[in-house]
mmCIF file of N, CA and C in Angstrom:
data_model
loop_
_atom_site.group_PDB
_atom_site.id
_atom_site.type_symbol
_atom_site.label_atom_id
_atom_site.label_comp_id
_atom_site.label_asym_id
_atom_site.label_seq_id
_atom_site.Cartn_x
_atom_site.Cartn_y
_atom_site.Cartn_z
ATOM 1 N N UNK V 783 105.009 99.616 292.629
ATOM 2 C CA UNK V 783 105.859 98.625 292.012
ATOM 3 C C UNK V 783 106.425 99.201 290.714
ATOM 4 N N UNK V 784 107.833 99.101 290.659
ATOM 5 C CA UNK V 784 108.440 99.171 289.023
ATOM 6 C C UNK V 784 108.305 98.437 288.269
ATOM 7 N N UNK V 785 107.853 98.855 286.533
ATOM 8 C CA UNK V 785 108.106 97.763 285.640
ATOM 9 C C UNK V 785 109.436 98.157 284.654
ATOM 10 N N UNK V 786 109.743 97.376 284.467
ATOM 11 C CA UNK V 786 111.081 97.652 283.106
ATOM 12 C C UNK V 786 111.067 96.499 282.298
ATOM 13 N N UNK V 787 111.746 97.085 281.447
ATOM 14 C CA UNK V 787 112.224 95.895 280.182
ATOM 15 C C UNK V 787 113.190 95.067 280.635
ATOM 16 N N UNK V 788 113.811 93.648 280.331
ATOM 17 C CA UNK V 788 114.801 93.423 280.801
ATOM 18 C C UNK V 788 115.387 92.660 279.843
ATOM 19 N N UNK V 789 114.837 92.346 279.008
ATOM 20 C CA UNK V 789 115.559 91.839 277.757
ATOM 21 C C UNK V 789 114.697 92.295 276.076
ATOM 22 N N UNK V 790 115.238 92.341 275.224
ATOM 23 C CA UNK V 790 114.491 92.728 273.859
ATOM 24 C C UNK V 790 115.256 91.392 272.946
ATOM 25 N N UNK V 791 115.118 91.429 271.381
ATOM 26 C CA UNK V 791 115.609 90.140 270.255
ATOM 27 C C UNK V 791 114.789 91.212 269.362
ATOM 28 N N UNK V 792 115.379 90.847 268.032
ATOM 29 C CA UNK V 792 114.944 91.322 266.585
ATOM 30 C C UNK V 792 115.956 90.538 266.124
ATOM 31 N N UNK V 793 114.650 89.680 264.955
ATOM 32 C CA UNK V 793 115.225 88.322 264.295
ATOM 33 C C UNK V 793 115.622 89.555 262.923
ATOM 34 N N UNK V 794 117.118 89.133 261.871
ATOM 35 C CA UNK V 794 116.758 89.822 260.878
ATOM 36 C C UNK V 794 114.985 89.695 259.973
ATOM 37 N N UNK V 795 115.182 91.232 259.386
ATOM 38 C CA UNK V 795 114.094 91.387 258.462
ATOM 39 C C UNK V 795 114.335 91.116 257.271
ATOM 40 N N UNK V 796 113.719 89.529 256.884
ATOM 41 C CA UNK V 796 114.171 89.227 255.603
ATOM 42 C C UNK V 796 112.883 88.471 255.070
ATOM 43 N N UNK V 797 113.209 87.390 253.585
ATOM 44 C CA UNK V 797 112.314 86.439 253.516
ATOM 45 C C UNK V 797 112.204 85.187 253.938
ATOM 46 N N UNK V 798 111.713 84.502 254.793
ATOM 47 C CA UNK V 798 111.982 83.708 255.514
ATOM 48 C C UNK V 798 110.742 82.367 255.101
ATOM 49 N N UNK V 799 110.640 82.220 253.946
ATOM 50 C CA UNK V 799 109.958 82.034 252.985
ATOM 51 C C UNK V 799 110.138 79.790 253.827
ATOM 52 N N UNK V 800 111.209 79.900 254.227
ATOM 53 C CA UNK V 800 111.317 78.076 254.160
ATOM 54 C C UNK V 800 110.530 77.575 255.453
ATOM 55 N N UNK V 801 110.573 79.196 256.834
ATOM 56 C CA UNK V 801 110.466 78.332 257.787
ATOM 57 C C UNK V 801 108.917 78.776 258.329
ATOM 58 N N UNK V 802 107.669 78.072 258.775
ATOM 59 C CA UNK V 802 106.591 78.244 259.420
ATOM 60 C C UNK V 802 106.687 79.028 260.404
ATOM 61 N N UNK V 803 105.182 79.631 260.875
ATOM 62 C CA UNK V 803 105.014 81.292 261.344
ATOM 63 C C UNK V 803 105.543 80.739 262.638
ATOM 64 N N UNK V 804 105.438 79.057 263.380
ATOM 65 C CA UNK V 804 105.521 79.010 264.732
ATOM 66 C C UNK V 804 106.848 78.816 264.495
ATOM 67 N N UNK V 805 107.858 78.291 263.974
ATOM 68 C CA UNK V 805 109.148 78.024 263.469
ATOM 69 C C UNK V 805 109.715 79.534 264.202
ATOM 70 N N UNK V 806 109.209 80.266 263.388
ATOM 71 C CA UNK V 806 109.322 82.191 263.315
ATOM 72 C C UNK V 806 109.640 82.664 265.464
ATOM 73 N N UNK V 807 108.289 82.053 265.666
ATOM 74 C CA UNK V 807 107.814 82.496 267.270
ATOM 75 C C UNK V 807 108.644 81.695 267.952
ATOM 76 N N UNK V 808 109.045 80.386 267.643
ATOM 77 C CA UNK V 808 110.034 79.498 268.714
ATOM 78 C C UNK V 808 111.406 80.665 268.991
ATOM 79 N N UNK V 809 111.831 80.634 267.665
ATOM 80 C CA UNK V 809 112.888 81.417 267.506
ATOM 81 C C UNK V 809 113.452 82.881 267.900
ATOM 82 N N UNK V 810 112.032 83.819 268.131
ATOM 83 C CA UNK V 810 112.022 84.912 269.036
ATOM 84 C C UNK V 810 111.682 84.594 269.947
ATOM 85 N N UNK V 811 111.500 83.787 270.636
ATOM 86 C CA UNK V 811 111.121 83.453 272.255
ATOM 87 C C UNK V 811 112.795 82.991 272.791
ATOM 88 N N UNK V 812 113.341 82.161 271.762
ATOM 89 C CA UNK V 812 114.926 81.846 272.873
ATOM 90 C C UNK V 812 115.592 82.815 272.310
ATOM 91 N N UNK V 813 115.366 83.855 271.375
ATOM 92 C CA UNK V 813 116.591 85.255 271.364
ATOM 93 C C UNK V 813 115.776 85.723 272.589
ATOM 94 N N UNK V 814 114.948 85.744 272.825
ATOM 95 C CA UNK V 814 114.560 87.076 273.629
ATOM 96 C C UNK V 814 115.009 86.385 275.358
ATOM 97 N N UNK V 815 114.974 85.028 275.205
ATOM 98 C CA UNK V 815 115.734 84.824 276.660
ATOM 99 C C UNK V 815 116.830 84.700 276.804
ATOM 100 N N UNK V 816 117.624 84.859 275.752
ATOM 101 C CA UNK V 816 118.944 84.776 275.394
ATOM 102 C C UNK V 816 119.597 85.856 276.007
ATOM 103 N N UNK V 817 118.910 87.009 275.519
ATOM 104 C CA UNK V 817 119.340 88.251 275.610
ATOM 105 C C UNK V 817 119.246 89.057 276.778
ATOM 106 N N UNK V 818 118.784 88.707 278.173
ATOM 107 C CA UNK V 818 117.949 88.632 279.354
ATOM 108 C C UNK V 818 119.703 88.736 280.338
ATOM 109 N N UNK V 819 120.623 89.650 280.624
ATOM 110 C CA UNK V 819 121.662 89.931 281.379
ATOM 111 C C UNK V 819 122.168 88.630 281.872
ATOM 112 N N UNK V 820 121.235 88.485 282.907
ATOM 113 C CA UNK V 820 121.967 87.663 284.200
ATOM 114 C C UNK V 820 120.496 86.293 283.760
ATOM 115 N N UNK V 821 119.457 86.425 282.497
ATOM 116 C CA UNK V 821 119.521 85.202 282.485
ATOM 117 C C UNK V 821 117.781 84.880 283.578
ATOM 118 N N UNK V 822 116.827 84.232 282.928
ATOM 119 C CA UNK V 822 115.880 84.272 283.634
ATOM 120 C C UNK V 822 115.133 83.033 283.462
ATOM 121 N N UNK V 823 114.523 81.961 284.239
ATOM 122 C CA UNK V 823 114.328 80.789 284.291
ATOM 123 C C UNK V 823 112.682 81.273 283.751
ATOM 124 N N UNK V 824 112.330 80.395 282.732
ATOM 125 C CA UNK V 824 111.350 80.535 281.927
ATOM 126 C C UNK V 824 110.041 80.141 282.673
ATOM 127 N N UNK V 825 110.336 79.530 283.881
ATOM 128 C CA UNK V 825 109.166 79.234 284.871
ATOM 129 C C UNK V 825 108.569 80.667 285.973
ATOM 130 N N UNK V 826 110.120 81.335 285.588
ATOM 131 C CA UNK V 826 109.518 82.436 285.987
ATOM 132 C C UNK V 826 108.657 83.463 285.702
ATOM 133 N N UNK V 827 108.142 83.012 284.555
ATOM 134 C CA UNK V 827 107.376 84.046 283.206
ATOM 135 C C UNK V 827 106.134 83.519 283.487
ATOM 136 N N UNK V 828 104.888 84.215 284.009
ATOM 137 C CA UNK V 828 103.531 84.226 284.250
ATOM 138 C C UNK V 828 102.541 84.395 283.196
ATOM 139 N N UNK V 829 103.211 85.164 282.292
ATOM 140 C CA UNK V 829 102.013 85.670 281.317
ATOM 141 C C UNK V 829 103.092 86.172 279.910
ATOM 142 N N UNK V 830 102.053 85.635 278.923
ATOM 143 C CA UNK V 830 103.197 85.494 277.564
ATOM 144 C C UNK V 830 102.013 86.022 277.127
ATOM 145 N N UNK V 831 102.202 87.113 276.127
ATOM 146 C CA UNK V 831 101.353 87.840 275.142
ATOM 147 C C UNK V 831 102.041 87.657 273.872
ATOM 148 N N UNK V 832 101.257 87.791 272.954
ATOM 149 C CA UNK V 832 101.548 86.915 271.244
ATOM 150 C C UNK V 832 101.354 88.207 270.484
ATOM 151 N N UNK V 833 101.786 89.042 270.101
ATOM 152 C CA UNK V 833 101.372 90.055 268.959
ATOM 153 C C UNK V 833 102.255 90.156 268.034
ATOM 154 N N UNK V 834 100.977 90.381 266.912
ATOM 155 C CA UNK V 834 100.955 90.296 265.305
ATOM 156 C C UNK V 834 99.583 90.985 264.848
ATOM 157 N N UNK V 835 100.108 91.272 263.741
ATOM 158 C CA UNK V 835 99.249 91.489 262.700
ATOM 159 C C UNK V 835 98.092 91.301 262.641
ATOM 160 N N UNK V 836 98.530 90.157 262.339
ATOM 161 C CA UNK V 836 97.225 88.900 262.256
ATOM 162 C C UNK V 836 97.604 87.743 261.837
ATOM 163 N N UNK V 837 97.204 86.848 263.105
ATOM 164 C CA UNK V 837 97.822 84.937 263.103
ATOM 165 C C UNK V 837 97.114 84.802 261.608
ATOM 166 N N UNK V 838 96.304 85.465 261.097
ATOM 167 C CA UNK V 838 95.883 84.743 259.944
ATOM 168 C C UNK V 838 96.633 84.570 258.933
ATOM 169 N N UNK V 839 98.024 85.421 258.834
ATOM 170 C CA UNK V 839 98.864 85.648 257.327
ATOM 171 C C UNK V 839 99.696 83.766 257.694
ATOM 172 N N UNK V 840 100.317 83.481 259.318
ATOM 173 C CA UNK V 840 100.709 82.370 259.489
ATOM 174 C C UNK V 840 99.973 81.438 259.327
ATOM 175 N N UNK V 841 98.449 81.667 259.380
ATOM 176 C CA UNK V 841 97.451 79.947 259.495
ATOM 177 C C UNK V 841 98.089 79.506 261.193
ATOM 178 N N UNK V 842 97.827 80.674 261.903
ATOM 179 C CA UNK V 842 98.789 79.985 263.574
ATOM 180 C C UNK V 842 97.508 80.889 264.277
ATOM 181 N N UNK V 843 96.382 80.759 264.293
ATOM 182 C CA UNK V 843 95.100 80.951 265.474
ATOM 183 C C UNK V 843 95.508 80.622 266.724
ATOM 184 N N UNK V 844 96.266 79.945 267.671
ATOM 185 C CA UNK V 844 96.000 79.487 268.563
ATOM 186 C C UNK V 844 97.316 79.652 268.857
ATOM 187 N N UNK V 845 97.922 80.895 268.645
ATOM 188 C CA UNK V 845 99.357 81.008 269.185
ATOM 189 C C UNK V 845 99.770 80.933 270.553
ATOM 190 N N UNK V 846 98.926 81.971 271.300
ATOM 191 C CA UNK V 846 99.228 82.226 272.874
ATOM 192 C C UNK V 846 99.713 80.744 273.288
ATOM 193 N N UNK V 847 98.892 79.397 272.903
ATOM 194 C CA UNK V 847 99.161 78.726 274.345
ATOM 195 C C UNK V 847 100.495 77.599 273.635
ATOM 196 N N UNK V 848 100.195 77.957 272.405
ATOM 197 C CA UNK V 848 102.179 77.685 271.450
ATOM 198 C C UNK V 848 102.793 77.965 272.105
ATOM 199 N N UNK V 849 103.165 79.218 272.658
ATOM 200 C CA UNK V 849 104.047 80.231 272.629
ATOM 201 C C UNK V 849 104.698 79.683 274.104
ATOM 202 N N UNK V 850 103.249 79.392 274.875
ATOM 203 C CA UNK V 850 103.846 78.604 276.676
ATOM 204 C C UNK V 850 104.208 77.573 276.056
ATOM 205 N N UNK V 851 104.034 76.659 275.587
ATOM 206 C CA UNK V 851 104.547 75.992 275.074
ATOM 207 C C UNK V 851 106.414 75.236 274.507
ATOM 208 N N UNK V 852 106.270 76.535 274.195
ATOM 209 C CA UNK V 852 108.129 76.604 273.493
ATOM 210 C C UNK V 852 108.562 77.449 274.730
ATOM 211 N N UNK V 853 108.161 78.203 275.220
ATOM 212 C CA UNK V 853 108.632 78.747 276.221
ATOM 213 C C UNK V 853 109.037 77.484 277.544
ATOM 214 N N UNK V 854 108.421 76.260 277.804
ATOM 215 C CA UNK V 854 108.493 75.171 278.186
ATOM 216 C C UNK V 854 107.980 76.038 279.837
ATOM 217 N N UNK V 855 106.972 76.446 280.090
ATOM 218 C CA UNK V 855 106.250 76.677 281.870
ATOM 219 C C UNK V 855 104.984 76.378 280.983
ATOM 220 N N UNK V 856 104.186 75.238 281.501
ATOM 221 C CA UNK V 856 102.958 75.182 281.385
ATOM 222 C C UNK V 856 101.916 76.157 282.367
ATOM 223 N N UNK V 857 102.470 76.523 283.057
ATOM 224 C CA UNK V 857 101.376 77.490 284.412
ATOM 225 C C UNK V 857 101.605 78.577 283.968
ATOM 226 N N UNK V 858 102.358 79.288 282.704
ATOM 227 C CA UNK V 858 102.300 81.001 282.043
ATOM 228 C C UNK V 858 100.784 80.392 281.395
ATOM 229 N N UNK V 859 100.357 81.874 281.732
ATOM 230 C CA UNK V 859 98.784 82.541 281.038
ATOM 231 C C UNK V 859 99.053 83.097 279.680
ATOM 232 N N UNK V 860 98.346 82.785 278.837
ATOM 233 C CA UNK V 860 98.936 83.526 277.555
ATOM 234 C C UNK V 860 97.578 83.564 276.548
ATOM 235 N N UNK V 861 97.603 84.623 275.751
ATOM 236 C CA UNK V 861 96.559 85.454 275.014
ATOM 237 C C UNK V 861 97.245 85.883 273.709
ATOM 238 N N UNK V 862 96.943 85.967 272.712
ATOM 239 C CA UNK V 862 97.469 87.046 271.413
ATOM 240 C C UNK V 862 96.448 88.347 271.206
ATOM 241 N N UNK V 863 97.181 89.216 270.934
ATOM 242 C CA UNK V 863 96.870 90.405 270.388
ATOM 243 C C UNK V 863 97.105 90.569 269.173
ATOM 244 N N UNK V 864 95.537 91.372 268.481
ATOM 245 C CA UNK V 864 96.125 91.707 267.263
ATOM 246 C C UNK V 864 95.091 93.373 267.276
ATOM 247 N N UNK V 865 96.153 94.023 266.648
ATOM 248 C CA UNK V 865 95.702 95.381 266.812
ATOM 249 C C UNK V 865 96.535 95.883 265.784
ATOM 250 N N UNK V 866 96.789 95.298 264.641
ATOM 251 C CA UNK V 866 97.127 95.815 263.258
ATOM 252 C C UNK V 866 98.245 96.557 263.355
ATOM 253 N N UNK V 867 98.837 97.794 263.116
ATOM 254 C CA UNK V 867 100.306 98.077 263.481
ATOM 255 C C UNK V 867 100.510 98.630 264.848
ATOM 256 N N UNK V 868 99.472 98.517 265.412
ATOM 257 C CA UNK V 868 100.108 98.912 267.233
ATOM 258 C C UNK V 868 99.618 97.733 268.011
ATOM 259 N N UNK V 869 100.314 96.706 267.159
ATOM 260 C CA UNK V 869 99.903 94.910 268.096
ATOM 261 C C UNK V 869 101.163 95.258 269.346
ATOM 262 N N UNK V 870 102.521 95.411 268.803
ATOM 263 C CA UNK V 870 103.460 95.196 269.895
ATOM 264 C C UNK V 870 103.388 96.326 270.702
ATOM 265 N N UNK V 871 102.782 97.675 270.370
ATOM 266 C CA UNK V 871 102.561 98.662 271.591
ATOM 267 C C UNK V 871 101.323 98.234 272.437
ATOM 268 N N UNK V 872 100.558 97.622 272.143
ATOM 269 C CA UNK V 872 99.308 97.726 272.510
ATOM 270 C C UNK V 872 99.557 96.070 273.329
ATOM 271 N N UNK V 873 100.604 94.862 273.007
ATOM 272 C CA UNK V 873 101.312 94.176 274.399
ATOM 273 C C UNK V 873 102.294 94.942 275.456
ATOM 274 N N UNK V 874 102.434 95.705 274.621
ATOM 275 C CA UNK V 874 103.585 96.194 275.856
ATOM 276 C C UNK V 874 102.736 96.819 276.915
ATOM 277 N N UNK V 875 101.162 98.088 276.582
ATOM 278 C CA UNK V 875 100.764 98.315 277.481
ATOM 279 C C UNK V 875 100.084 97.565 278.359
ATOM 280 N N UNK V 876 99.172 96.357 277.524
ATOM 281 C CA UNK V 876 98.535 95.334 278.272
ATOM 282 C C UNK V 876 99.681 94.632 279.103
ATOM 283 N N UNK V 877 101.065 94.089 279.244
ATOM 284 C CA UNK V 877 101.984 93.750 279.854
ATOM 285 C C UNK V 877 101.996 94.405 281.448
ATOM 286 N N UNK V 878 101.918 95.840 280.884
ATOM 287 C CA UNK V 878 102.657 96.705 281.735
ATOM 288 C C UNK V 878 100.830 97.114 282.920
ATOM 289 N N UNK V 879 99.981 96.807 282.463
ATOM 290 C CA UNK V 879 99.272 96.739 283.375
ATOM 291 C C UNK V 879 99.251 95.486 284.328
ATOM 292 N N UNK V 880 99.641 94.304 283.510
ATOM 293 C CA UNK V 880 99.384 93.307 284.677
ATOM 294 C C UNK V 880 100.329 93.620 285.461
ATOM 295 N N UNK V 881 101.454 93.918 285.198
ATOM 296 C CA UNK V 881 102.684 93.691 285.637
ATOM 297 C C UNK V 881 102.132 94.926 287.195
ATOM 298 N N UNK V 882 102.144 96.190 286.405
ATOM 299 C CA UNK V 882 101.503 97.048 287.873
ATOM 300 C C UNK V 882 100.827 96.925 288.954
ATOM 301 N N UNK V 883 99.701 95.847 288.717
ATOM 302 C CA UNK V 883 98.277 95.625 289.145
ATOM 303 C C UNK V 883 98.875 95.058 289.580
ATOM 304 N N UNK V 884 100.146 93.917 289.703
ATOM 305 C CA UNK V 884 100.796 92.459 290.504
ATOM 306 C C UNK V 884 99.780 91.261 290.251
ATOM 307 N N UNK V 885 99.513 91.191 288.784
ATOM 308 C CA UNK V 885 98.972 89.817 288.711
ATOM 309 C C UNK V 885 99.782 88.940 287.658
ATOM 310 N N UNK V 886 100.940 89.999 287.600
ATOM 311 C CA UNK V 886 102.392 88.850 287.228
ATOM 312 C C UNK V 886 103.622 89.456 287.865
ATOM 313 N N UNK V 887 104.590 88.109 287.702
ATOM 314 C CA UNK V 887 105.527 89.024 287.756
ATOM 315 C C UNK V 887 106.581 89.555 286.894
ATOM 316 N N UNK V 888 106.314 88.589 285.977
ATOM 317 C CA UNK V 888 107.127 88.415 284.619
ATOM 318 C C UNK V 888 105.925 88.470 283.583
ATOM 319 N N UNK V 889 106.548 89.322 282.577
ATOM 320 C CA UNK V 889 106.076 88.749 281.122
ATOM 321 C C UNK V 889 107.235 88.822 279.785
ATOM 322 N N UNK V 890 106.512 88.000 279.305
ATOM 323 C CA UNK V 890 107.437 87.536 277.923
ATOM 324 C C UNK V 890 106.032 88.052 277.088
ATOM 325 N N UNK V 891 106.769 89.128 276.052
ATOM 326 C CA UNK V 891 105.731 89.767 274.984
ATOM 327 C C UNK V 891 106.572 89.228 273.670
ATOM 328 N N UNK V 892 106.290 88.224 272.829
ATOM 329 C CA UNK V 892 106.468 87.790 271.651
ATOM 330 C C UNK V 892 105.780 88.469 270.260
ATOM 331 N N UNK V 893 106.150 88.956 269.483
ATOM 332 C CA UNK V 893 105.970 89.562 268.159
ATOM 333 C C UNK V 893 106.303 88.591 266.464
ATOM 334 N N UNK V 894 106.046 88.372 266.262
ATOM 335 C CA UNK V 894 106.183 87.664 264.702
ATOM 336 C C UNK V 894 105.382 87.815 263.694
ATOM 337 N N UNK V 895 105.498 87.991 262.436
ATOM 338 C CA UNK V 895 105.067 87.991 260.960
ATOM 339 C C UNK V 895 105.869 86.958 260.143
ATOM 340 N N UNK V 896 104.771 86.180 259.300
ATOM 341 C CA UNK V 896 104.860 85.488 258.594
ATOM 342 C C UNK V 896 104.199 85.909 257.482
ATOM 343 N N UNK V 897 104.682 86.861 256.397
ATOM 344 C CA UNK V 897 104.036 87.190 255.198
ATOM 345 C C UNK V 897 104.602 87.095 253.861
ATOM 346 N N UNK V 898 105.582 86.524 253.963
ATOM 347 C CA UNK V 898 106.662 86.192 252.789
ATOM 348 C C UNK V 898 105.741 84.788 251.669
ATOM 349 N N UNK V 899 104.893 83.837 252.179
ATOM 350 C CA UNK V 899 104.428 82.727 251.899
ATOM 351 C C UNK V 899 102.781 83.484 251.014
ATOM 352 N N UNK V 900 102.340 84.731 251.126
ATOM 353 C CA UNK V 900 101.307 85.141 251.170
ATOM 354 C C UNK V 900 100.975 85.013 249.649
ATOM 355 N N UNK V 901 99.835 84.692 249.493
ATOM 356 C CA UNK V 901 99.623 84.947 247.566
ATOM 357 C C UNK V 901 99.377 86.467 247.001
ATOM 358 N N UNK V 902 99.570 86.922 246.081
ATOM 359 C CA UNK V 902 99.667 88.267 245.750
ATOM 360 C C UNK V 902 98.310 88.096 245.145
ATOM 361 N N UNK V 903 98.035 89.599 245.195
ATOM 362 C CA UNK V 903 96.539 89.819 244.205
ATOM 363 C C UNK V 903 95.520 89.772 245.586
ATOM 364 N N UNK V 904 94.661 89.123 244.813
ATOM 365 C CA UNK V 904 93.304 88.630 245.444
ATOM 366 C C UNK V 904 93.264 88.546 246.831
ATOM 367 N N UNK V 905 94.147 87.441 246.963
ATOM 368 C CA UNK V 905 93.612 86.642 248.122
ATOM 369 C C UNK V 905 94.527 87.111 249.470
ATOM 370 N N UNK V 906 95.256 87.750 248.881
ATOM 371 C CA UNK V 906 96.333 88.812 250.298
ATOM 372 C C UNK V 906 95.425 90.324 250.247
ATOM 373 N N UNK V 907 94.873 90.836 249.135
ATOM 374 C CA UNK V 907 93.709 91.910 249.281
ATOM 375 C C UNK V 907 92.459 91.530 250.757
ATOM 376 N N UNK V 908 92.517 90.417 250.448
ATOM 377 C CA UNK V 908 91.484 89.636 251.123
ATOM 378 C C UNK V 908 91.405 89.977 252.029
ATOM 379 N N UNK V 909 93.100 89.355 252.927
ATOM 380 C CA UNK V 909 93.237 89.503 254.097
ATOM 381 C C UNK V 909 93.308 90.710 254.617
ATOM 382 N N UNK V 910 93.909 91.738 253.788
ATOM 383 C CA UNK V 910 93.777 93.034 254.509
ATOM 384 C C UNK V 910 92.795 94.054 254.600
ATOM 385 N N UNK V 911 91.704 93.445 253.980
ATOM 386 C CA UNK V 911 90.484 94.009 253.850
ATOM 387 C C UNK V 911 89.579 94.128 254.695
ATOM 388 N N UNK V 912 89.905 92.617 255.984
ATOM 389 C CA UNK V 912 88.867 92.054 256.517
ATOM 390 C C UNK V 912 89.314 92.956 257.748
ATOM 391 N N UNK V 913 91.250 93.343 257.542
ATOM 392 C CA UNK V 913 91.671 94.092 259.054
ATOM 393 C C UNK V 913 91.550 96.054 258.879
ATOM 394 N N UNK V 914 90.695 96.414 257.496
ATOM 395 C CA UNK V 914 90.260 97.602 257.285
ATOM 396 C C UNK V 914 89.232 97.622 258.368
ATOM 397 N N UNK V 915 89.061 99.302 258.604
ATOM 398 C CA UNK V 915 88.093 100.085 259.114
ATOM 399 C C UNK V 915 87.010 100.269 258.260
ATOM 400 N N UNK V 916 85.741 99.876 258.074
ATOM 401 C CA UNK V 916 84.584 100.313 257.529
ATOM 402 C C UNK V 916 85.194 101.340 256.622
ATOM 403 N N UNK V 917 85.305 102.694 257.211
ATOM 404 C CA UNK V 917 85.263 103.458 256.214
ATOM 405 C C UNK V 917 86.931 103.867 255.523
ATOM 406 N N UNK V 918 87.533 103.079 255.652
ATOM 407 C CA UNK V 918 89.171 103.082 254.874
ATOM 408 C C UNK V 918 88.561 101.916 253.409
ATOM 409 N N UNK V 919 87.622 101.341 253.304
ATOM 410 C CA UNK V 919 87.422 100.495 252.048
ATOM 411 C C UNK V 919 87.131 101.175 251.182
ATOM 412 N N UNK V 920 87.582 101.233 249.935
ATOM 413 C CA UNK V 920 87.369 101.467 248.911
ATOM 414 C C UNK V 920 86.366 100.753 248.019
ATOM 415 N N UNK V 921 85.087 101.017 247.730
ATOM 416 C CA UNK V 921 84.283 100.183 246.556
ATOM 417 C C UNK V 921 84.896 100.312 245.461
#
């Protein structure tokens, strides 16, 4: 079986400071079906993968089943990934296995950051501390 891409979206990179992280994800989910040639009925999408960073910078834990959600097919399977800067490579390969294996036939791989809202100092140290490697911390 072949897999390919068949549509991509990139929202500009700006501060987007007014609108919430799921606000963010609605909004790359209809560019990215927007952008889809000839156009693809969202019931046709089996499995929706969520990668980021980390849902924690949005306060959005429970993205995956958001994401079916705005996507409007309640019967897509959906999961988030977070794997720090190889979240969206590391959906694309998890994608590209189901997709091989034939336990989809479609996927929709969604990407978003929400870090514009973040507090400086402390408490954004915080967060990126917790997504360090043992030995990348500095005492």
């Amino acid at each position: 079986m072949s897999v390919g891409i068949i549509g991509a979206y990139s929202l500009k990179y700006e501060s987007r400071s007014q609108l919430e992280a799921w606000d963010i994800m609605r909004e790359s989910i209809k560019g990215v079906l927007n952008s889809v040639d000839k156009g693809i009925d969202p019931r046709d999408i089996e499995l929706v993968i969520v990668s980021n960073f980390s849902d924690g910078y949005g306060n959005l834990l429970h993205s995956g089943p958001l994401a079916v959600d705005y996507l409007g097919n309640p019967s897509a399977k959906a999961f988030r990934v977070e794997n720090a800067c190889v979240s969206s490579s590391t959906a694309l390969y998890i994608a590209y296995i189901f997709l091989k294996a034939g336990l989809a036939r479609n996927a929709l791989i969604v990407g978003f950051e929400k870090m514009s809202t973040q507090p400086s100092g402390s408490a954004a140290n915080e967060i990126l501390a917790k997504a360090a490697h043992p030995l990348e911390i500095v005492a």
